[in-house]
Short mmCIF file of C-alpha atoms in Angstrom, two decimals:
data_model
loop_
_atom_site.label_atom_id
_atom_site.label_comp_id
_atom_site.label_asym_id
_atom_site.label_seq_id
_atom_site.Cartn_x
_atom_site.Cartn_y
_atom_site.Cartn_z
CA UNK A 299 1.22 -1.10 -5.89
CA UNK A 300 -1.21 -3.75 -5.61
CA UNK A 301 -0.67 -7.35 -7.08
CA UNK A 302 -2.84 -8.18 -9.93
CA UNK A 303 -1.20 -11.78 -10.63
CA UNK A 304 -3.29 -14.73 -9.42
CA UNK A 305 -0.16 -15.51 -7.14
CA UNK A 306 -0.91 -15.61 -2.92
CA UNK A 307 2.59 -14.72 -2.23
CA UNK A 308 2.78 -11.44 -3.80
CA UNK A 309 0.64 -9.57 -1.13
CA UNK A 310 0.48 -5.98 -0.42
CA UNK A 311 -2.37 -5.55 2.01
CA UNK A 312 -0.29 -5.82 5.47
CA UNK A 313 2.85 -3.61 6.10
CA UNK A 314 5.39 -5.28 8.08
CA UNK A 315 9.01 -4.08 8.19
CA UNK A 316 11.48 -5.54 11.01
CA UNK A 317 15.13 -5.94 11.52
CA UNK A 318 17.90 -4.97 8.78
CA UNK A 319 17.97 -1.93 11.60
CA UNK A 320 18.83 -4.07 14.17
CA UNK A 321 20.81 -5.52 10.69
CA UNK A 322 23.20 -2.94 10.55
CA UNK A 323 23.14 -2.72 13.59
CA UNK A 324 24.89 -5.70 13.89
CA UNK A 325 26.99 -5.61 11.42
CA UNK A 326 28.37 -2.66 11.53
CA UNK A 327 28.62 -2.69 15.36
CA UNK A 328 27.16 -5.04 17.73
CA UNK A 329 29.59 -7.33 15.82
CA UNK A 330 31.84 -3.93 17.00
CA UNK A 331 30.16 -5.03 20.56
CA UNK A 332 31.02 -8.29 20.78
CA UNK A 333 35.05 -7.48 19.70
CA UNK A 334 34.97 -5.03 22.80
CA UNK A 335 33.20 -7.32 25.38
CA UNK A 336 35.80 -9.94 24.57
CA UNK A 337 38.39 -8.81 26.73
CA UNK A 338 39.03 -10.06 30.28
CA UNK A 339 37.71 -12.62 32.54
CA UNK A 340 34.33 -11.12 33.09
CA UNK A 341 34.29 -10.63 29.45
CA UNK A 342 34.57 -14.30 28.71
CA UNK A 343 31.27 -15.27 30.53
CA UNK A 344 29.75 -11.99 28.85
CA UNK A 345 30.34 -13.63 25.78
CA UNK A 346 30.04 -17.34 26.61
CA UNK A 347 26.38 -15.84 27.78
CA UNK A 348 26.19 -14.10 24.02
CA UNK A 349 27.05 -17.23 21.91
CA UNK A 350 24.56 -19.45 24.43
CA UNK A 351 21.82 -16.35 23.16
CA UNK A 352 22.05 -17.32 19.53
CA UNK A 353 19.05 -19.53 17.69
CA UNK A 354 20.17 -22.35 15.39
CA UNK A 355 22.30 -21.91 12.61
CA UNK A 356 21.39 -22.02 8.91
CA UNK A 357 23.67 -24.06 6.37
CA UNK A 358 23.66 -21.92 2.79
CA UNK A 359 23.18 -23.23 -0.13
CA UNK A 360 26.85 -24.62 -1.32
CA UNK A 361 28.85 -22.72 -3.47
CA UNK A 362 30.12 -23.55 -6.78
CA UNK A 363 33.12 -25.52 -5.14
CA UNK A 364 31.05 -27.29 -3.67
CA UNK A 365 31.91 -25.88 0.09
CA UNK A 366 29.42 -24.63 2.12
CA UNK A 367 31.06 -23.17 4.84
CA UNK A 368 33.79 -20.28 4.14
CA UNK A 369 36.84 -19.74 5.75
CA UNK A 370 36.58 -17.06 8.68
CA UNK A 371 37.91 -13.60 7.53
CA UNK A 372 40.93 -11.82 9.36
CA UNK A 373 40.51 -8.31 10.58
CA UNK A 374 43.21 -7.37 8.44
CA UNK A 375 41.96 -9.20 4.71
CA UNK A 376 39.34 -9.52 2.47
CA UNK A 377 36.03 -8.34 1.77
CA UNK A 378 32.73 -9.03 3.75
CA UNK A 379 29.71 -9.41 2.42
CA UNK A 380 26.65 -10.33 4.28
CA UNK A 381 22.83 -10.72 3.93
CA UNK A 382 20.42 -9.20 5.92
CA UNK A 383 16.45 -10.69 6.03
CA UNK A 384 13.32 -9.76 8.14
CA UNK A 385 10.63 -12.05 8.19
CA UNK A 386 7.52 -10.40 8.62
CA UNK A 387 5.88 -13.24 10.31
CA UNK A 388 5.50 -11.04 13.20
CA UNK A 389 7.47 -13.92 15.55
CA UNK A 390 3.80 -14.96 16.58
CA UNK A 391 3.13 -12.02 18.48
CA UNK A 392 -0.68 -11.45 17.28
CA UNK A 393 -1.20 -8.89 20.08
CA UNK A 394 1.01 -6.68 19.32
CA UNK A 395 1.59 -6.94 15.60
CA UNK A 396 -1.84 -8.68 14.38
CA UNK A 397 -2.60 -12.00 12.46
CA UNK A 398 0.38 -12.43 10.08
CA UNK A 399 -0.38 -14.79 6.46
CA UNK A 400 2.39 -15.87 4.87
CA UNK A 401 6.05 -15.68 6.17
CA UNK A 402 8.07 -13.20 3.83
CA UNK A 403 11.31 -11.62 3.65
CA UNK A 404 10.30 -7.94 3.14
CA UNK A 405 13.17 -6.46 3.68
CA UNK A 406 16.42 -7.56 2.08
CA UNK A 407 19.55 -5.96 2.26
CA UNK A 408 23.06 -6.65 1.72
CA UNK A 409 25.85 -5.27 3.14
CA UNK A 410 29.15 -4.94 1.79
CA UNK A 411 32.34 -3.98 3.18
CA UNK A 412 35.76 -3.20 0.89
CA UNK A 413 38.64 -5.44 0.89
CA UNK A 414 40.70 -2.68 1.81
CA UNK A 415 38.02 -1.68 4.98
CA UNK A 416 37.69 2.11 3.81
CA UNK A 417 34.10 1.65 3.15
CA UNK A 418 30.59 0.10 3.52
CA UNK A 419 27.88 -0.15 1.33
CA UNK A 420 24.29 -1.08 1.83
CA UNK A 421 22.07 -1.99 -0.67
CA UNK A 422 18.29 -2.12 0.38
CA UNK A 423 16.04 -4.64 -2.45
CA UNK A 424 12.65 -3.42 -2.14
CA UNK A 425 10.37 -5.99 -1.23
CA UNK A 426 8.52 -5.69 -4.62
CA UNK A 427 10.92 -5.71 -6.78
CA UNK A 428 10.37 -8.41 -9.64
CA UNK A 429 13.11 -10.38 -10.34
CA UNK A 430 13.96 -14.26 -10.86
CA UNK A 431 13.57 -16.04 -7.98
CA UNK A 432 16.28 -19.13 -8.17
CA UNK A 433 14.95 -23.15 -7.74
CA UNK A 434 15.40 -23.47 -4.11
CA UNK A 435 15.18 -26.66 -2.36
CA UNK A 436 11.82 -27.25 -1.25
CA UNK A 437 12.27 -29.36 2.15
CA UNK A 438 10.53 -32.76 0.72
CA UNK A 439 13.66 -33.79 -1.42
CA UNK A 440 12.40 -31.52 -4.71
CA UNK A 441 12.98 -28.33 -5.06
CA UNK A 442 10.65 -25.21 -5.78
CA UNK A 443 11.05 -24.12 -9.48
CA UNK A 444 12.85 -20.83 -10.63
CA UNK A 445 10.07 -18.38 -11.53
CA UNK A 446 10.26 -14.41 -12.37
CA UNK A 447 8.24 -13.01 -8.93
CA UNK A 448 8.87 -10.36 -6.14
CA UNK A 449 12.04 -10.27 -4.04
CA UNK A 450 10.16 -11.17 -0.93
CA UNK A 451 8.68 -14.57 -1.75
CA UNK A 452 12.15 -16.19 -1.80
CA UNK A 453 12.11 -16.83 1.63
CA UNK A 454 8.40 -18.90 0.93
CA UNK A 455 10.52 -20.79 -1.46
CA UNK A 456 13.30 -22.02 0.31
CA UNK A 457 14.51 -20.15 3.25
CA UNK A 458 16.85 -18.12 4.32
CA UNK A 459 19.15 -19.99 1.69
CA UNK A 460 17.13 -18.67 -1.22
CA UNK A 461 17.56 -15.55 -0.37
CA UNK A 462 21.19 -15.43 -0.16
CA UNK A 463 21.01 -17.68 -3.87
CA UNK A 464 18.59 -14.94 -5.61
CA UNK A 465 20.75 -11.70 -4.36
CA UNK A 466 23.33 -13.66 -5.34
CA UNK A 467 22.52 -14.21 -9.06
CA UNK A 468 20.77 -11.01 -9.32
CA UNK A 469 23.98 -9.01 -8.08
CA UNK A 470 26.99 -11.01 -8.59
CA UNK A 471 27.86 -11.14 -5.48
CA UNK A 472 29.34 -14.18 -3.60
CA UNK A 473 27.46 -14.01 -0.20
CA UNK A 474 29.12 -16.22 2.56
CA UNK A 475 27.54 -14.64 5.71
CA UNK A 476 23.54 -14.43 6.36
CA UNK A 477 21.06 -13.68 8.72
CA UNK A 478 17.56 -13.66 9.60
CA UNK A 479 15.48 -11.46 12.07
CA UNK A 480 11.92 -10.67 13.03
CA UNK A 481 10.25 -7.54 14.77
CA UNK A 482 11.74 -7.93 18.00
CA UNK A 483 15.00 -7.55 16.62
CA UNK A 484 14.32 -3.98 16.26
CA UNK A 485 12.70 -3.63 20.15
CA UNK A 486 16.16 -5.24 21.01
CA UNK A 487 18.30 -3.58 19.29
CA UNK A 488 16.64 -0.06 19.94
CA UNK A 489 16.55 -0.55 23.65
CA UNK A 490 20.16 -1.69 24.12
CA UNK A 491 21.18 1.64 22.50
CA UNK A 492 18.68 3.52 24.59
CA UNK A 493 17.09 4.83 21.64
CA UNK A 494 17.51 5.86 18.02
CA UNK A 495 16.94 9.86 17.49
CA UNK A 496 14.75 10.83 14.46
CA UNK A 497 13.98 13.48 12.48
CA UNK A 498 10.13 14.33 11.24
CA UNK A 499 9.58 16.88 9.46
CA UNK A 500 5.87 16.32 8.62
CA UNK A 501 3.68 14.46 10.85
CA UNK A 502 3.01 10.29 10.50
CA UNK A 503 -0.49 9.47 10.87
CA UNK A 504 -0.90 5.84 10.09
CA UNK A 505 -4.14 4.28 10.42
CA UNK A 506 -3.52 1.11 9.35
CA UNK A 507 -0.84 0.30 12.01
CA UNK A 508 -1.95 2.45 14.41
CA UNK A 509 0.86 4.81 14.66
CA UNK A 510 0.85 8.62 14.87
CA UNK A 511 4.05 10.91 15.36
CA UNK A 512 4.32 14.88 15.44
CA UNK A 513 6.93 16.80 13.72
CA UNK A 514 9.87 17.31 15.53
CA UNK A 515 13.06 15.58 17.03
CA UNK A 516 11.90 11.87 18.76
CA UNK A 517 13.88 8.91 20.35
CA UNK A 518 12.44 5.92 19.59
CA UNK A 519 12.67 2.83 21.32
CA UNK A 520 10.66 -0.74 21.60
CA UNK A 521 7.74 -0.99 19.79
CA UNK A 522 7.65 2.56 18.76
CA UNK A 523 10.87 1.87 16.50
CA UNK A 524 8.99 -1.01 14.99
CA UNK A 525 6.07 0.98 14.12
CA UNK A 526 8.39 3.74 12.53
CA UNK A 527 9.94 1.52 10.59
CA UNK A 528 6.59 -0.55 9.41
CA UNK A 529 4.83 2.66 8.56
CA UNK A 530 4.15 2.79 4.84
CA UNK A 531 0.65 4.76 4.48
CA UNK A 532 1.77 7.37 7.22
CA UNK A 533 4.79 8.77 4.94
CA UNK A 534 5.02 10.94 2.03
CA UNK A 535 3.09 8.99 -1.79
CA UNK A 536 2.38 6.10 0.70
CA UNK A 537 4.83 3.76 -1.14
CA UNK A 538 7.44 0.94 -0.28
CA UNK A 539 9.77 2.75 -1.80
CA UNK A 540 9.18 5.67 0.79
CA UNK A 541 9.42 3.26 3.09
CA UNK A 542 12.93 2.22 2.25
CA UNK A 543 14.45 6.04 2.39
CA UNK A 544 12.33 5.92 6.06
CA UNK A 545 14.78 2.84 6.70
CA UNK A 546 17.75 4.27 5.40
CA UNK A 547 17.11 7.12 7.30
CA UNK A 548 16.78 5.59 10.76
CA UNK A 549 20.15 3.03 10.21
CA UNK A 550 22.31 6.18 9.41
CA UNK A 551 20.91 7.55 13.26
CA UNK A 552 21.40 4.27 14.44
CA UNK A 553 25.19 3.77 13.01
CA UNK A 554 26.21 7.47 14.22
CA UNK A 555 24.81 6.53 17.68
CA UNK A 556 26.26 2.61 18.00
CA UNK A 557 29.81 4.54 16.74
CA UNK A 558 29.72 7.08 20.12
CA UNK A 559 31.84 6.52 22.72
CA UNK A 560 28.65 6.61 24.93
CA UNK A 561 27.65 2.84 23.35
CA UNK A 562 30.71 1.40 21.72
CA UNK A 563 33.06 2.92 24.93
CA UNK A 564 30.32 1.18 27.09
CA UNK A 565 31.02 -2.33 28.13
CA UNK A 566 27.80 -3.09 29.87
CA UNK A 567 25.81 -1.39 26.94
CA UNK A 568 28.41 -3.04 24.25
CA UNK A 569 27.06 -6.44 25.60
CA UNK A 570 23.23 -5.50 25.58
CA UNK A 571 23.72 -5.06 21.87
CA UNK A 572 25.56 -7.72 21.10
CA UNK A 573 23.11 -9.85 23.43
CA UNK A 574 20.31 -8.03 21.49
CA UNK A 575 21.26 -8.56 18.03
CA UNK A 576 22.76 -12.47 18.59
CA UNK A 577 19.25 -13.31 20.87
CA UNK A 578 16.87 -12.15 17.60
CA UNK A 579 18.10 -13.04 15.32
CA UNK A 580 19.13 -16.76 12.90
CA UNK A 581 22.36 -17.02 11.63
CA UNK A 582 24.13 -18.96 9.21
CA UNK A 583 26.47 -21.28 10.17
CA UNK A 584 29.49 -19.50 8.71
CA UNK A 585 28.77 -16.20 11.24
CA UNK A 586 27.78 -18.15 13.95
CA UNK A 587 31.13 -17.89 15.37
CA UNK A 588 32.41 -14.94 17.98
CA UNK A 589 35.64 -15.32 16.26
CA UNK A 590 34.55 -14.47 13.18
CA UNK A 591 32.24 -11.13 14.12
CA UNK A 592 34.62 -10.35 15.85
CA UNK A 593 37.11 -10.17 13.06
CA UNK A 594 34.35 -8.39 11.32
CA UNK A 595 34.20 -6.14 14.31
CA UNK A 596 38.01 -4.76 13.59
CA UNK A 597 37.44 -4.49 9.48
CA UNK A 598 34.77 -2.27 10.20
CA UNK A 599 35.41 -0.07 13.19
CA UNK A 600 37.13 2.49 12.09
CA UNK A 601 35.27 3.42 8.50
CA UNK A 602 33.94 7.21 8.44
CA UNK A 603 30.54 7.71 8.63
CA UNK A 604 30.79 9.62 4.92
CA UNK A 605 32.22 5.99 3.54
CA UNK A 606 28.93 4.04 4.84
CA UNK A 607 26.67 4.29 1.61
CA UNK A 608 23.08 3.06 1.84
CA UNK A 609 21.19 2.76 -1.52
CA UNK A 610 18.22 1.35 -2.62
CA UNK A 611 18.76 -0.95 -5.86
CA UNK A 612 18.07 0.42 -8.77
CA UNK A 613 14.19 0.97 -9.79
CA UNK A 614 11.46 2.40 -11.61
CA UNK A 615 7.58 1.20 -11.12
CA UNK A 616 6.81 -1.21 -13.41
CA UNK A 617 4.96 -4.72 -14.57
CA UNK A 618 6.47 -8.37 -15.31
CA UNK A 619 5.05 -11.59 -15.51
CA UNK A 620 1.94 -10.54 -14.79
CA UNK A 621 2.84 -8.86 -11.53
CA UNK A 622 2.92 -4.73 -10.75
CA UNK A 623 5.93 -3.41 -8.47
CA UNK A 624 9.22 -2.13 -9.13
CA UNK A 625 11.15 -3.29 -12.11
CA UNK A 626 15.42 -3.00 -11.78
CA UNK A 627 17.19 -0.21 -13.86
CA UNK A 628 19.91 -2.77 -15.41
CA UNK A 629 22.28 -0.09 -16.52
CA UNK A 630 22.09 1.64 -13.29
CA UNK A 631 22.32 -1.79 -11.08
CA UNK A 632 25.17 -2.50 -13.52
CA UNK A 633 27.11 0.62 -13.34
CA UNK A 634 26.58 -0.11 -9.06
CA UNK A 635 27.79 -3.49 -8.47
CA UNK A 636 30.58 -3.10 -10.82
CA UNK A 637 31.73 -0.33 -8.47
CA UNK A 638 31.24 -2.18 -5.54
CA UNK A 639 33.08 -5.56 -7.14
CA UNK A 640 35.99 -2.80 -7.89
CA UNK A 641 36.04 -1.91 -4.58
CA UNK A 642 35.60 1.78 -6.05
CA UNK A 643 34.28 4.58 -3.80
CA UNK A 644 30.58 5.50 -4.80
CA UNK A 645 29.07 9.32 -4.77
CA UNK A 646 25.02 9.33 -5.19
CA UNK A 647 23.76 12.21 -6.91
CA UNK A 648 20.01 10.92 -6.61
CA UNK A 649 17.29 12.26 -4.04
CA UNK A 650 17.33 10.39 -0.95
CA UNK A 651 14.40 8.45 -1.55
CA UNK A 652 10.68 8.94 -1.68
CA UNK A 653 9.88 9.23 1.87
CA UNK A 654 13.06 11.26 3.51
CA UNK A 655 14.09 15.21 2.31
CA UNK A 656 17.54 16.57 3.76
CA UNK A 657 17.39 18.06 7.61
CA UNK A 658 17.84 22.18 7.44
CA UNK A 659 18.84 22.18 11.11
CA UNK A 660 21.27 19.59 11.09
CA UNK A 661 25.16 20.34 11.96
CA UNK A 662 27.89 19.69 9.91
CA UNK A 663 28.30 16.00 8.63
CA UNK A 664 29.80 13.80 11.62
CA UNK A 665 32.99 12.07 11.10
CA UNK A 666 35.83 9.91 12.33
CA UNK A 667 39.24 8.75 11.02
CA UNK A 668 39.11 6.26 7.92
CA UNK A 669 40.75 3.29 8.31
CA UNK A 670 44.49 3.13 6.98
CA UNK A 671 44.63 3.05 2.90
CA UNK A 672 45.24 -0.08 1.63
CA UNK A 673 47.91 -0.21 -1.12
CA UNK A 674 46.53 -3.86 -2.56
CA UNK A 675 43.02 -1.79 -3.43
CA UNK A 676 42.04 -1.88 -6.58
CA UNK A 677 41.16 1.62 -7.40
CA UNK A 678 40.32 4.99 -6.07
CA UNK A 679 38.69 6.68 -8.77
CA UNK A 680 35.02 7.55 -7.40
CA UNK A 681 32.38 6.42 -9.45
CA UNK A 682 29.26 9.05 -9.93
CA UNK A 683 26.07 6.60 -9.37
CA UNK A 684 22.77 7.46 -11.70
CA UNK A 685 20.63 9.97 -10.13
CA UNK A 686 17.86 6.62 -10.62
CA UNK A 687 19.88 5.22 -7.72
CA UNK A 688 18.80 6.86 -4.29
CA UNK A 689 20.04 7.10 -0.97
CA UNK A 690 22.22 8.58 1.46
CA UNK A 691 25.54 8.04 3.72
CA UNK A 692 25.49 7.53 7.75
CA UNK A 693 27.06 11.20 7.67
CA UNK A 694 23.90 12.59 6.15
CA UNK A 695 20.89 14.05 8.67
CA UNK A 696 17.92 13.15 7.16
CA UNK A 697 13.86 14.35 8.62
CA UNK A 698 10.83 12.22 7.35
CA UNK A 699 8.67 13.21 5.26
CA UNK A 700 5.33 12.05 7.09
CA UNK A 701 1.60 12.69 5.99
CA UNK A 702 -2.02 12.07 6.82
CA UNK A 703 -3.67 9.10 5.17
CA UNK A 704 -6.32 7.26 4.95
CA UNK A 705 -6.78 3.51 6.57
CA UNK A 706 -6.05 0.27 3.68
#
């Protein structure tokens, strides 16, 4: 929905969309990647060679201790949460991607993993979704102001580190881990794995990109994976929102392909990822450390594809301050984070989004072993999510829902 506020940052004209794929990706296994590579002599260059690959760290904003720099979790303790960004600054490729204005984060998602490592969830912010951006340093020895705006100016204000503070206060979450990506992260990531399979079951025609895909079965890879994952105006209502289900839809693929023994059983493809996701993108400090995503690596290998939850945060369309977009459902955002905090399993009962409908040719839902129960959880009882909150798991097979439209 267009902007009506007299604010530059809150822009809808371009689409961009990068690298939360190449996100979970690396999360959920090129961190997975990195665990496997480490073992052996030749392994040890491998990942000297992936550490060398990574850009400059990021320092977070310090927590309430005043620490800034957690201590590295164990394979065998304690929750993980981490923040996923994608600039959409295009990484100055103007050929390929066009004349980018300002740099924003427009996609956000954070991903959380149970202290007792039985599950992983998630949670896509749409990039328009009005909310109060926190006072941010502002690089001159100030800092920017906190101010009601969309999600996806908080990286205008303040970096990487603004994100992490305005998920943080919006959710509840304490966020230790962060990272930062652009659109090659996707070309990366989707080439290591030899491509992501999707499912369309109504043909993208996007004018404004430039990107046109028939119904049917594809494997996308490079630029074509970017282009997917930018389209807006090529799916079904033309929305963000679609846009996000399109997302959520091509991480499940990717997650049930990185989890084969054809990638993860791979050492030579097990260090493309890794190289892949550690090359594009900027980490904080606190991850920036083989040790530690490694660790990571061994809390989350073994969760069932069922138990890896993607949602989008709880909306509805809406005004504020001035601004149209997407407003958050507070009960339903409520009745989620408390679940996750409780390290309680989550069931969705909503759709699966705007832009995604189930696949009727799919086979049964893909599984493997759950890790072993932890007895120190703190519950078990499932917890029924609103139908306002929409998703799906990685075991779901999901088809686009693509149509014709018109150039913006």
């Amino acid at each position: 929905m267009p902007s009506t506020a007299p604010k530059p940052l809150a822009r809808h004209g371009r689409l961009r969309r990068s690298g939360p794929w190449a996100t979970i990706a690396k999360l959920l296994a090129a961190i997975v990647a990195v665990a496997v590579v480490s073992t052996g002599s030749i392994a040890a260059v491998a990942v000297w060679d992936v550490a060398s690959s990574a850009n400059g760290g990021v320092d977070l904003l310090p927590a309430a201790d005043g620490s800034s720099k957690p201590p590295t979790l164990s394979a065998a303790e304690g929750e993980i949460n981490v923040l996923v960004a994608a600039s959409d600054s295009g990484g100055g490729d103007v050929a390929t991607y066009g004349k980018r204005g300002e740099r924003l984060n427009d996609v956000t998602m954070l991903l959380h993993v149970s202290a007792d490592h039985k599950q992983a969830t998630v949670i896509s912010f749409p990039r328009d979704l009005i909310v109060p951006i926190a006072s941010c340093p502002n690089g001159k020895g100030g800092n920017y102001p906190a101010q009601i705006n969309k999600i996806n100016t908080a990286l205008t204000y303040g970096g990487l580190p603004c994100i992490v503070k305005t998920v943080a206060n919006l959710t509840g979450m304490t966020i230790p881990y962060a990272a930062l990506t652009e659109f090659q992260g996707v070309v990366g990531m989707s080439n290591a794995v030899g491509g992501v399979e999707v499912c369309v079951a109504k043909a993208i025609h996007d004018q404004q990109i430039h990107f046109d895909l028939e119904a049917g079965q594809h494997t996308l890879v490079g630029t074509d994976a970017v282009q997917f994952l930018r389209s807006r105006y090529g799916l079904d209502g033309g929305s963000d929102l679609a846009r996000v289900s399109n997302q959520q839809l091509f991480l499940s693929a990717l997650v049930r392909k990185i989890k084969t023994p054809e990638t993860l059983g791979n050492p030579v493809t097990d260090y493309q990822l890794a190289k892949a996701v550690v090359k594009n993108m900027s980490l904080s400090n606190s991850l920036k450390n083989i040790n530690t995503m490694a660790s990571m690596a061994l809390a989350v290998k073994d969760i069932s594809f069922d138990k890896v939850v993607f949602v989008q945060y709880p909306n509805s369309y809406g005004s504020k301050n001035g601004l149209d977009g997407v407003v958050p459902i507070t009960s339903a955002a409520d009745t989620l984070f408390t679940a996750i905090k409780a390290d309680q399993p989550i069931a969705l009962t909503g759709t699966t989004g705007e832009g995604t409908e189930s696949d009727p040719n799919a086979p049964p839902p893909v599984t493997v072993p759950s890790a072993t129960p932890n007895p120190n959880a703190t519950g078990d009882a499932t917890v029924q999510l609103p139908s306002t909150v929409h998703g799906q798991t990685a075991a779901q097979q999901t088809c686009t829902k693509g149509q014709r439209a018109s150039a913006h």
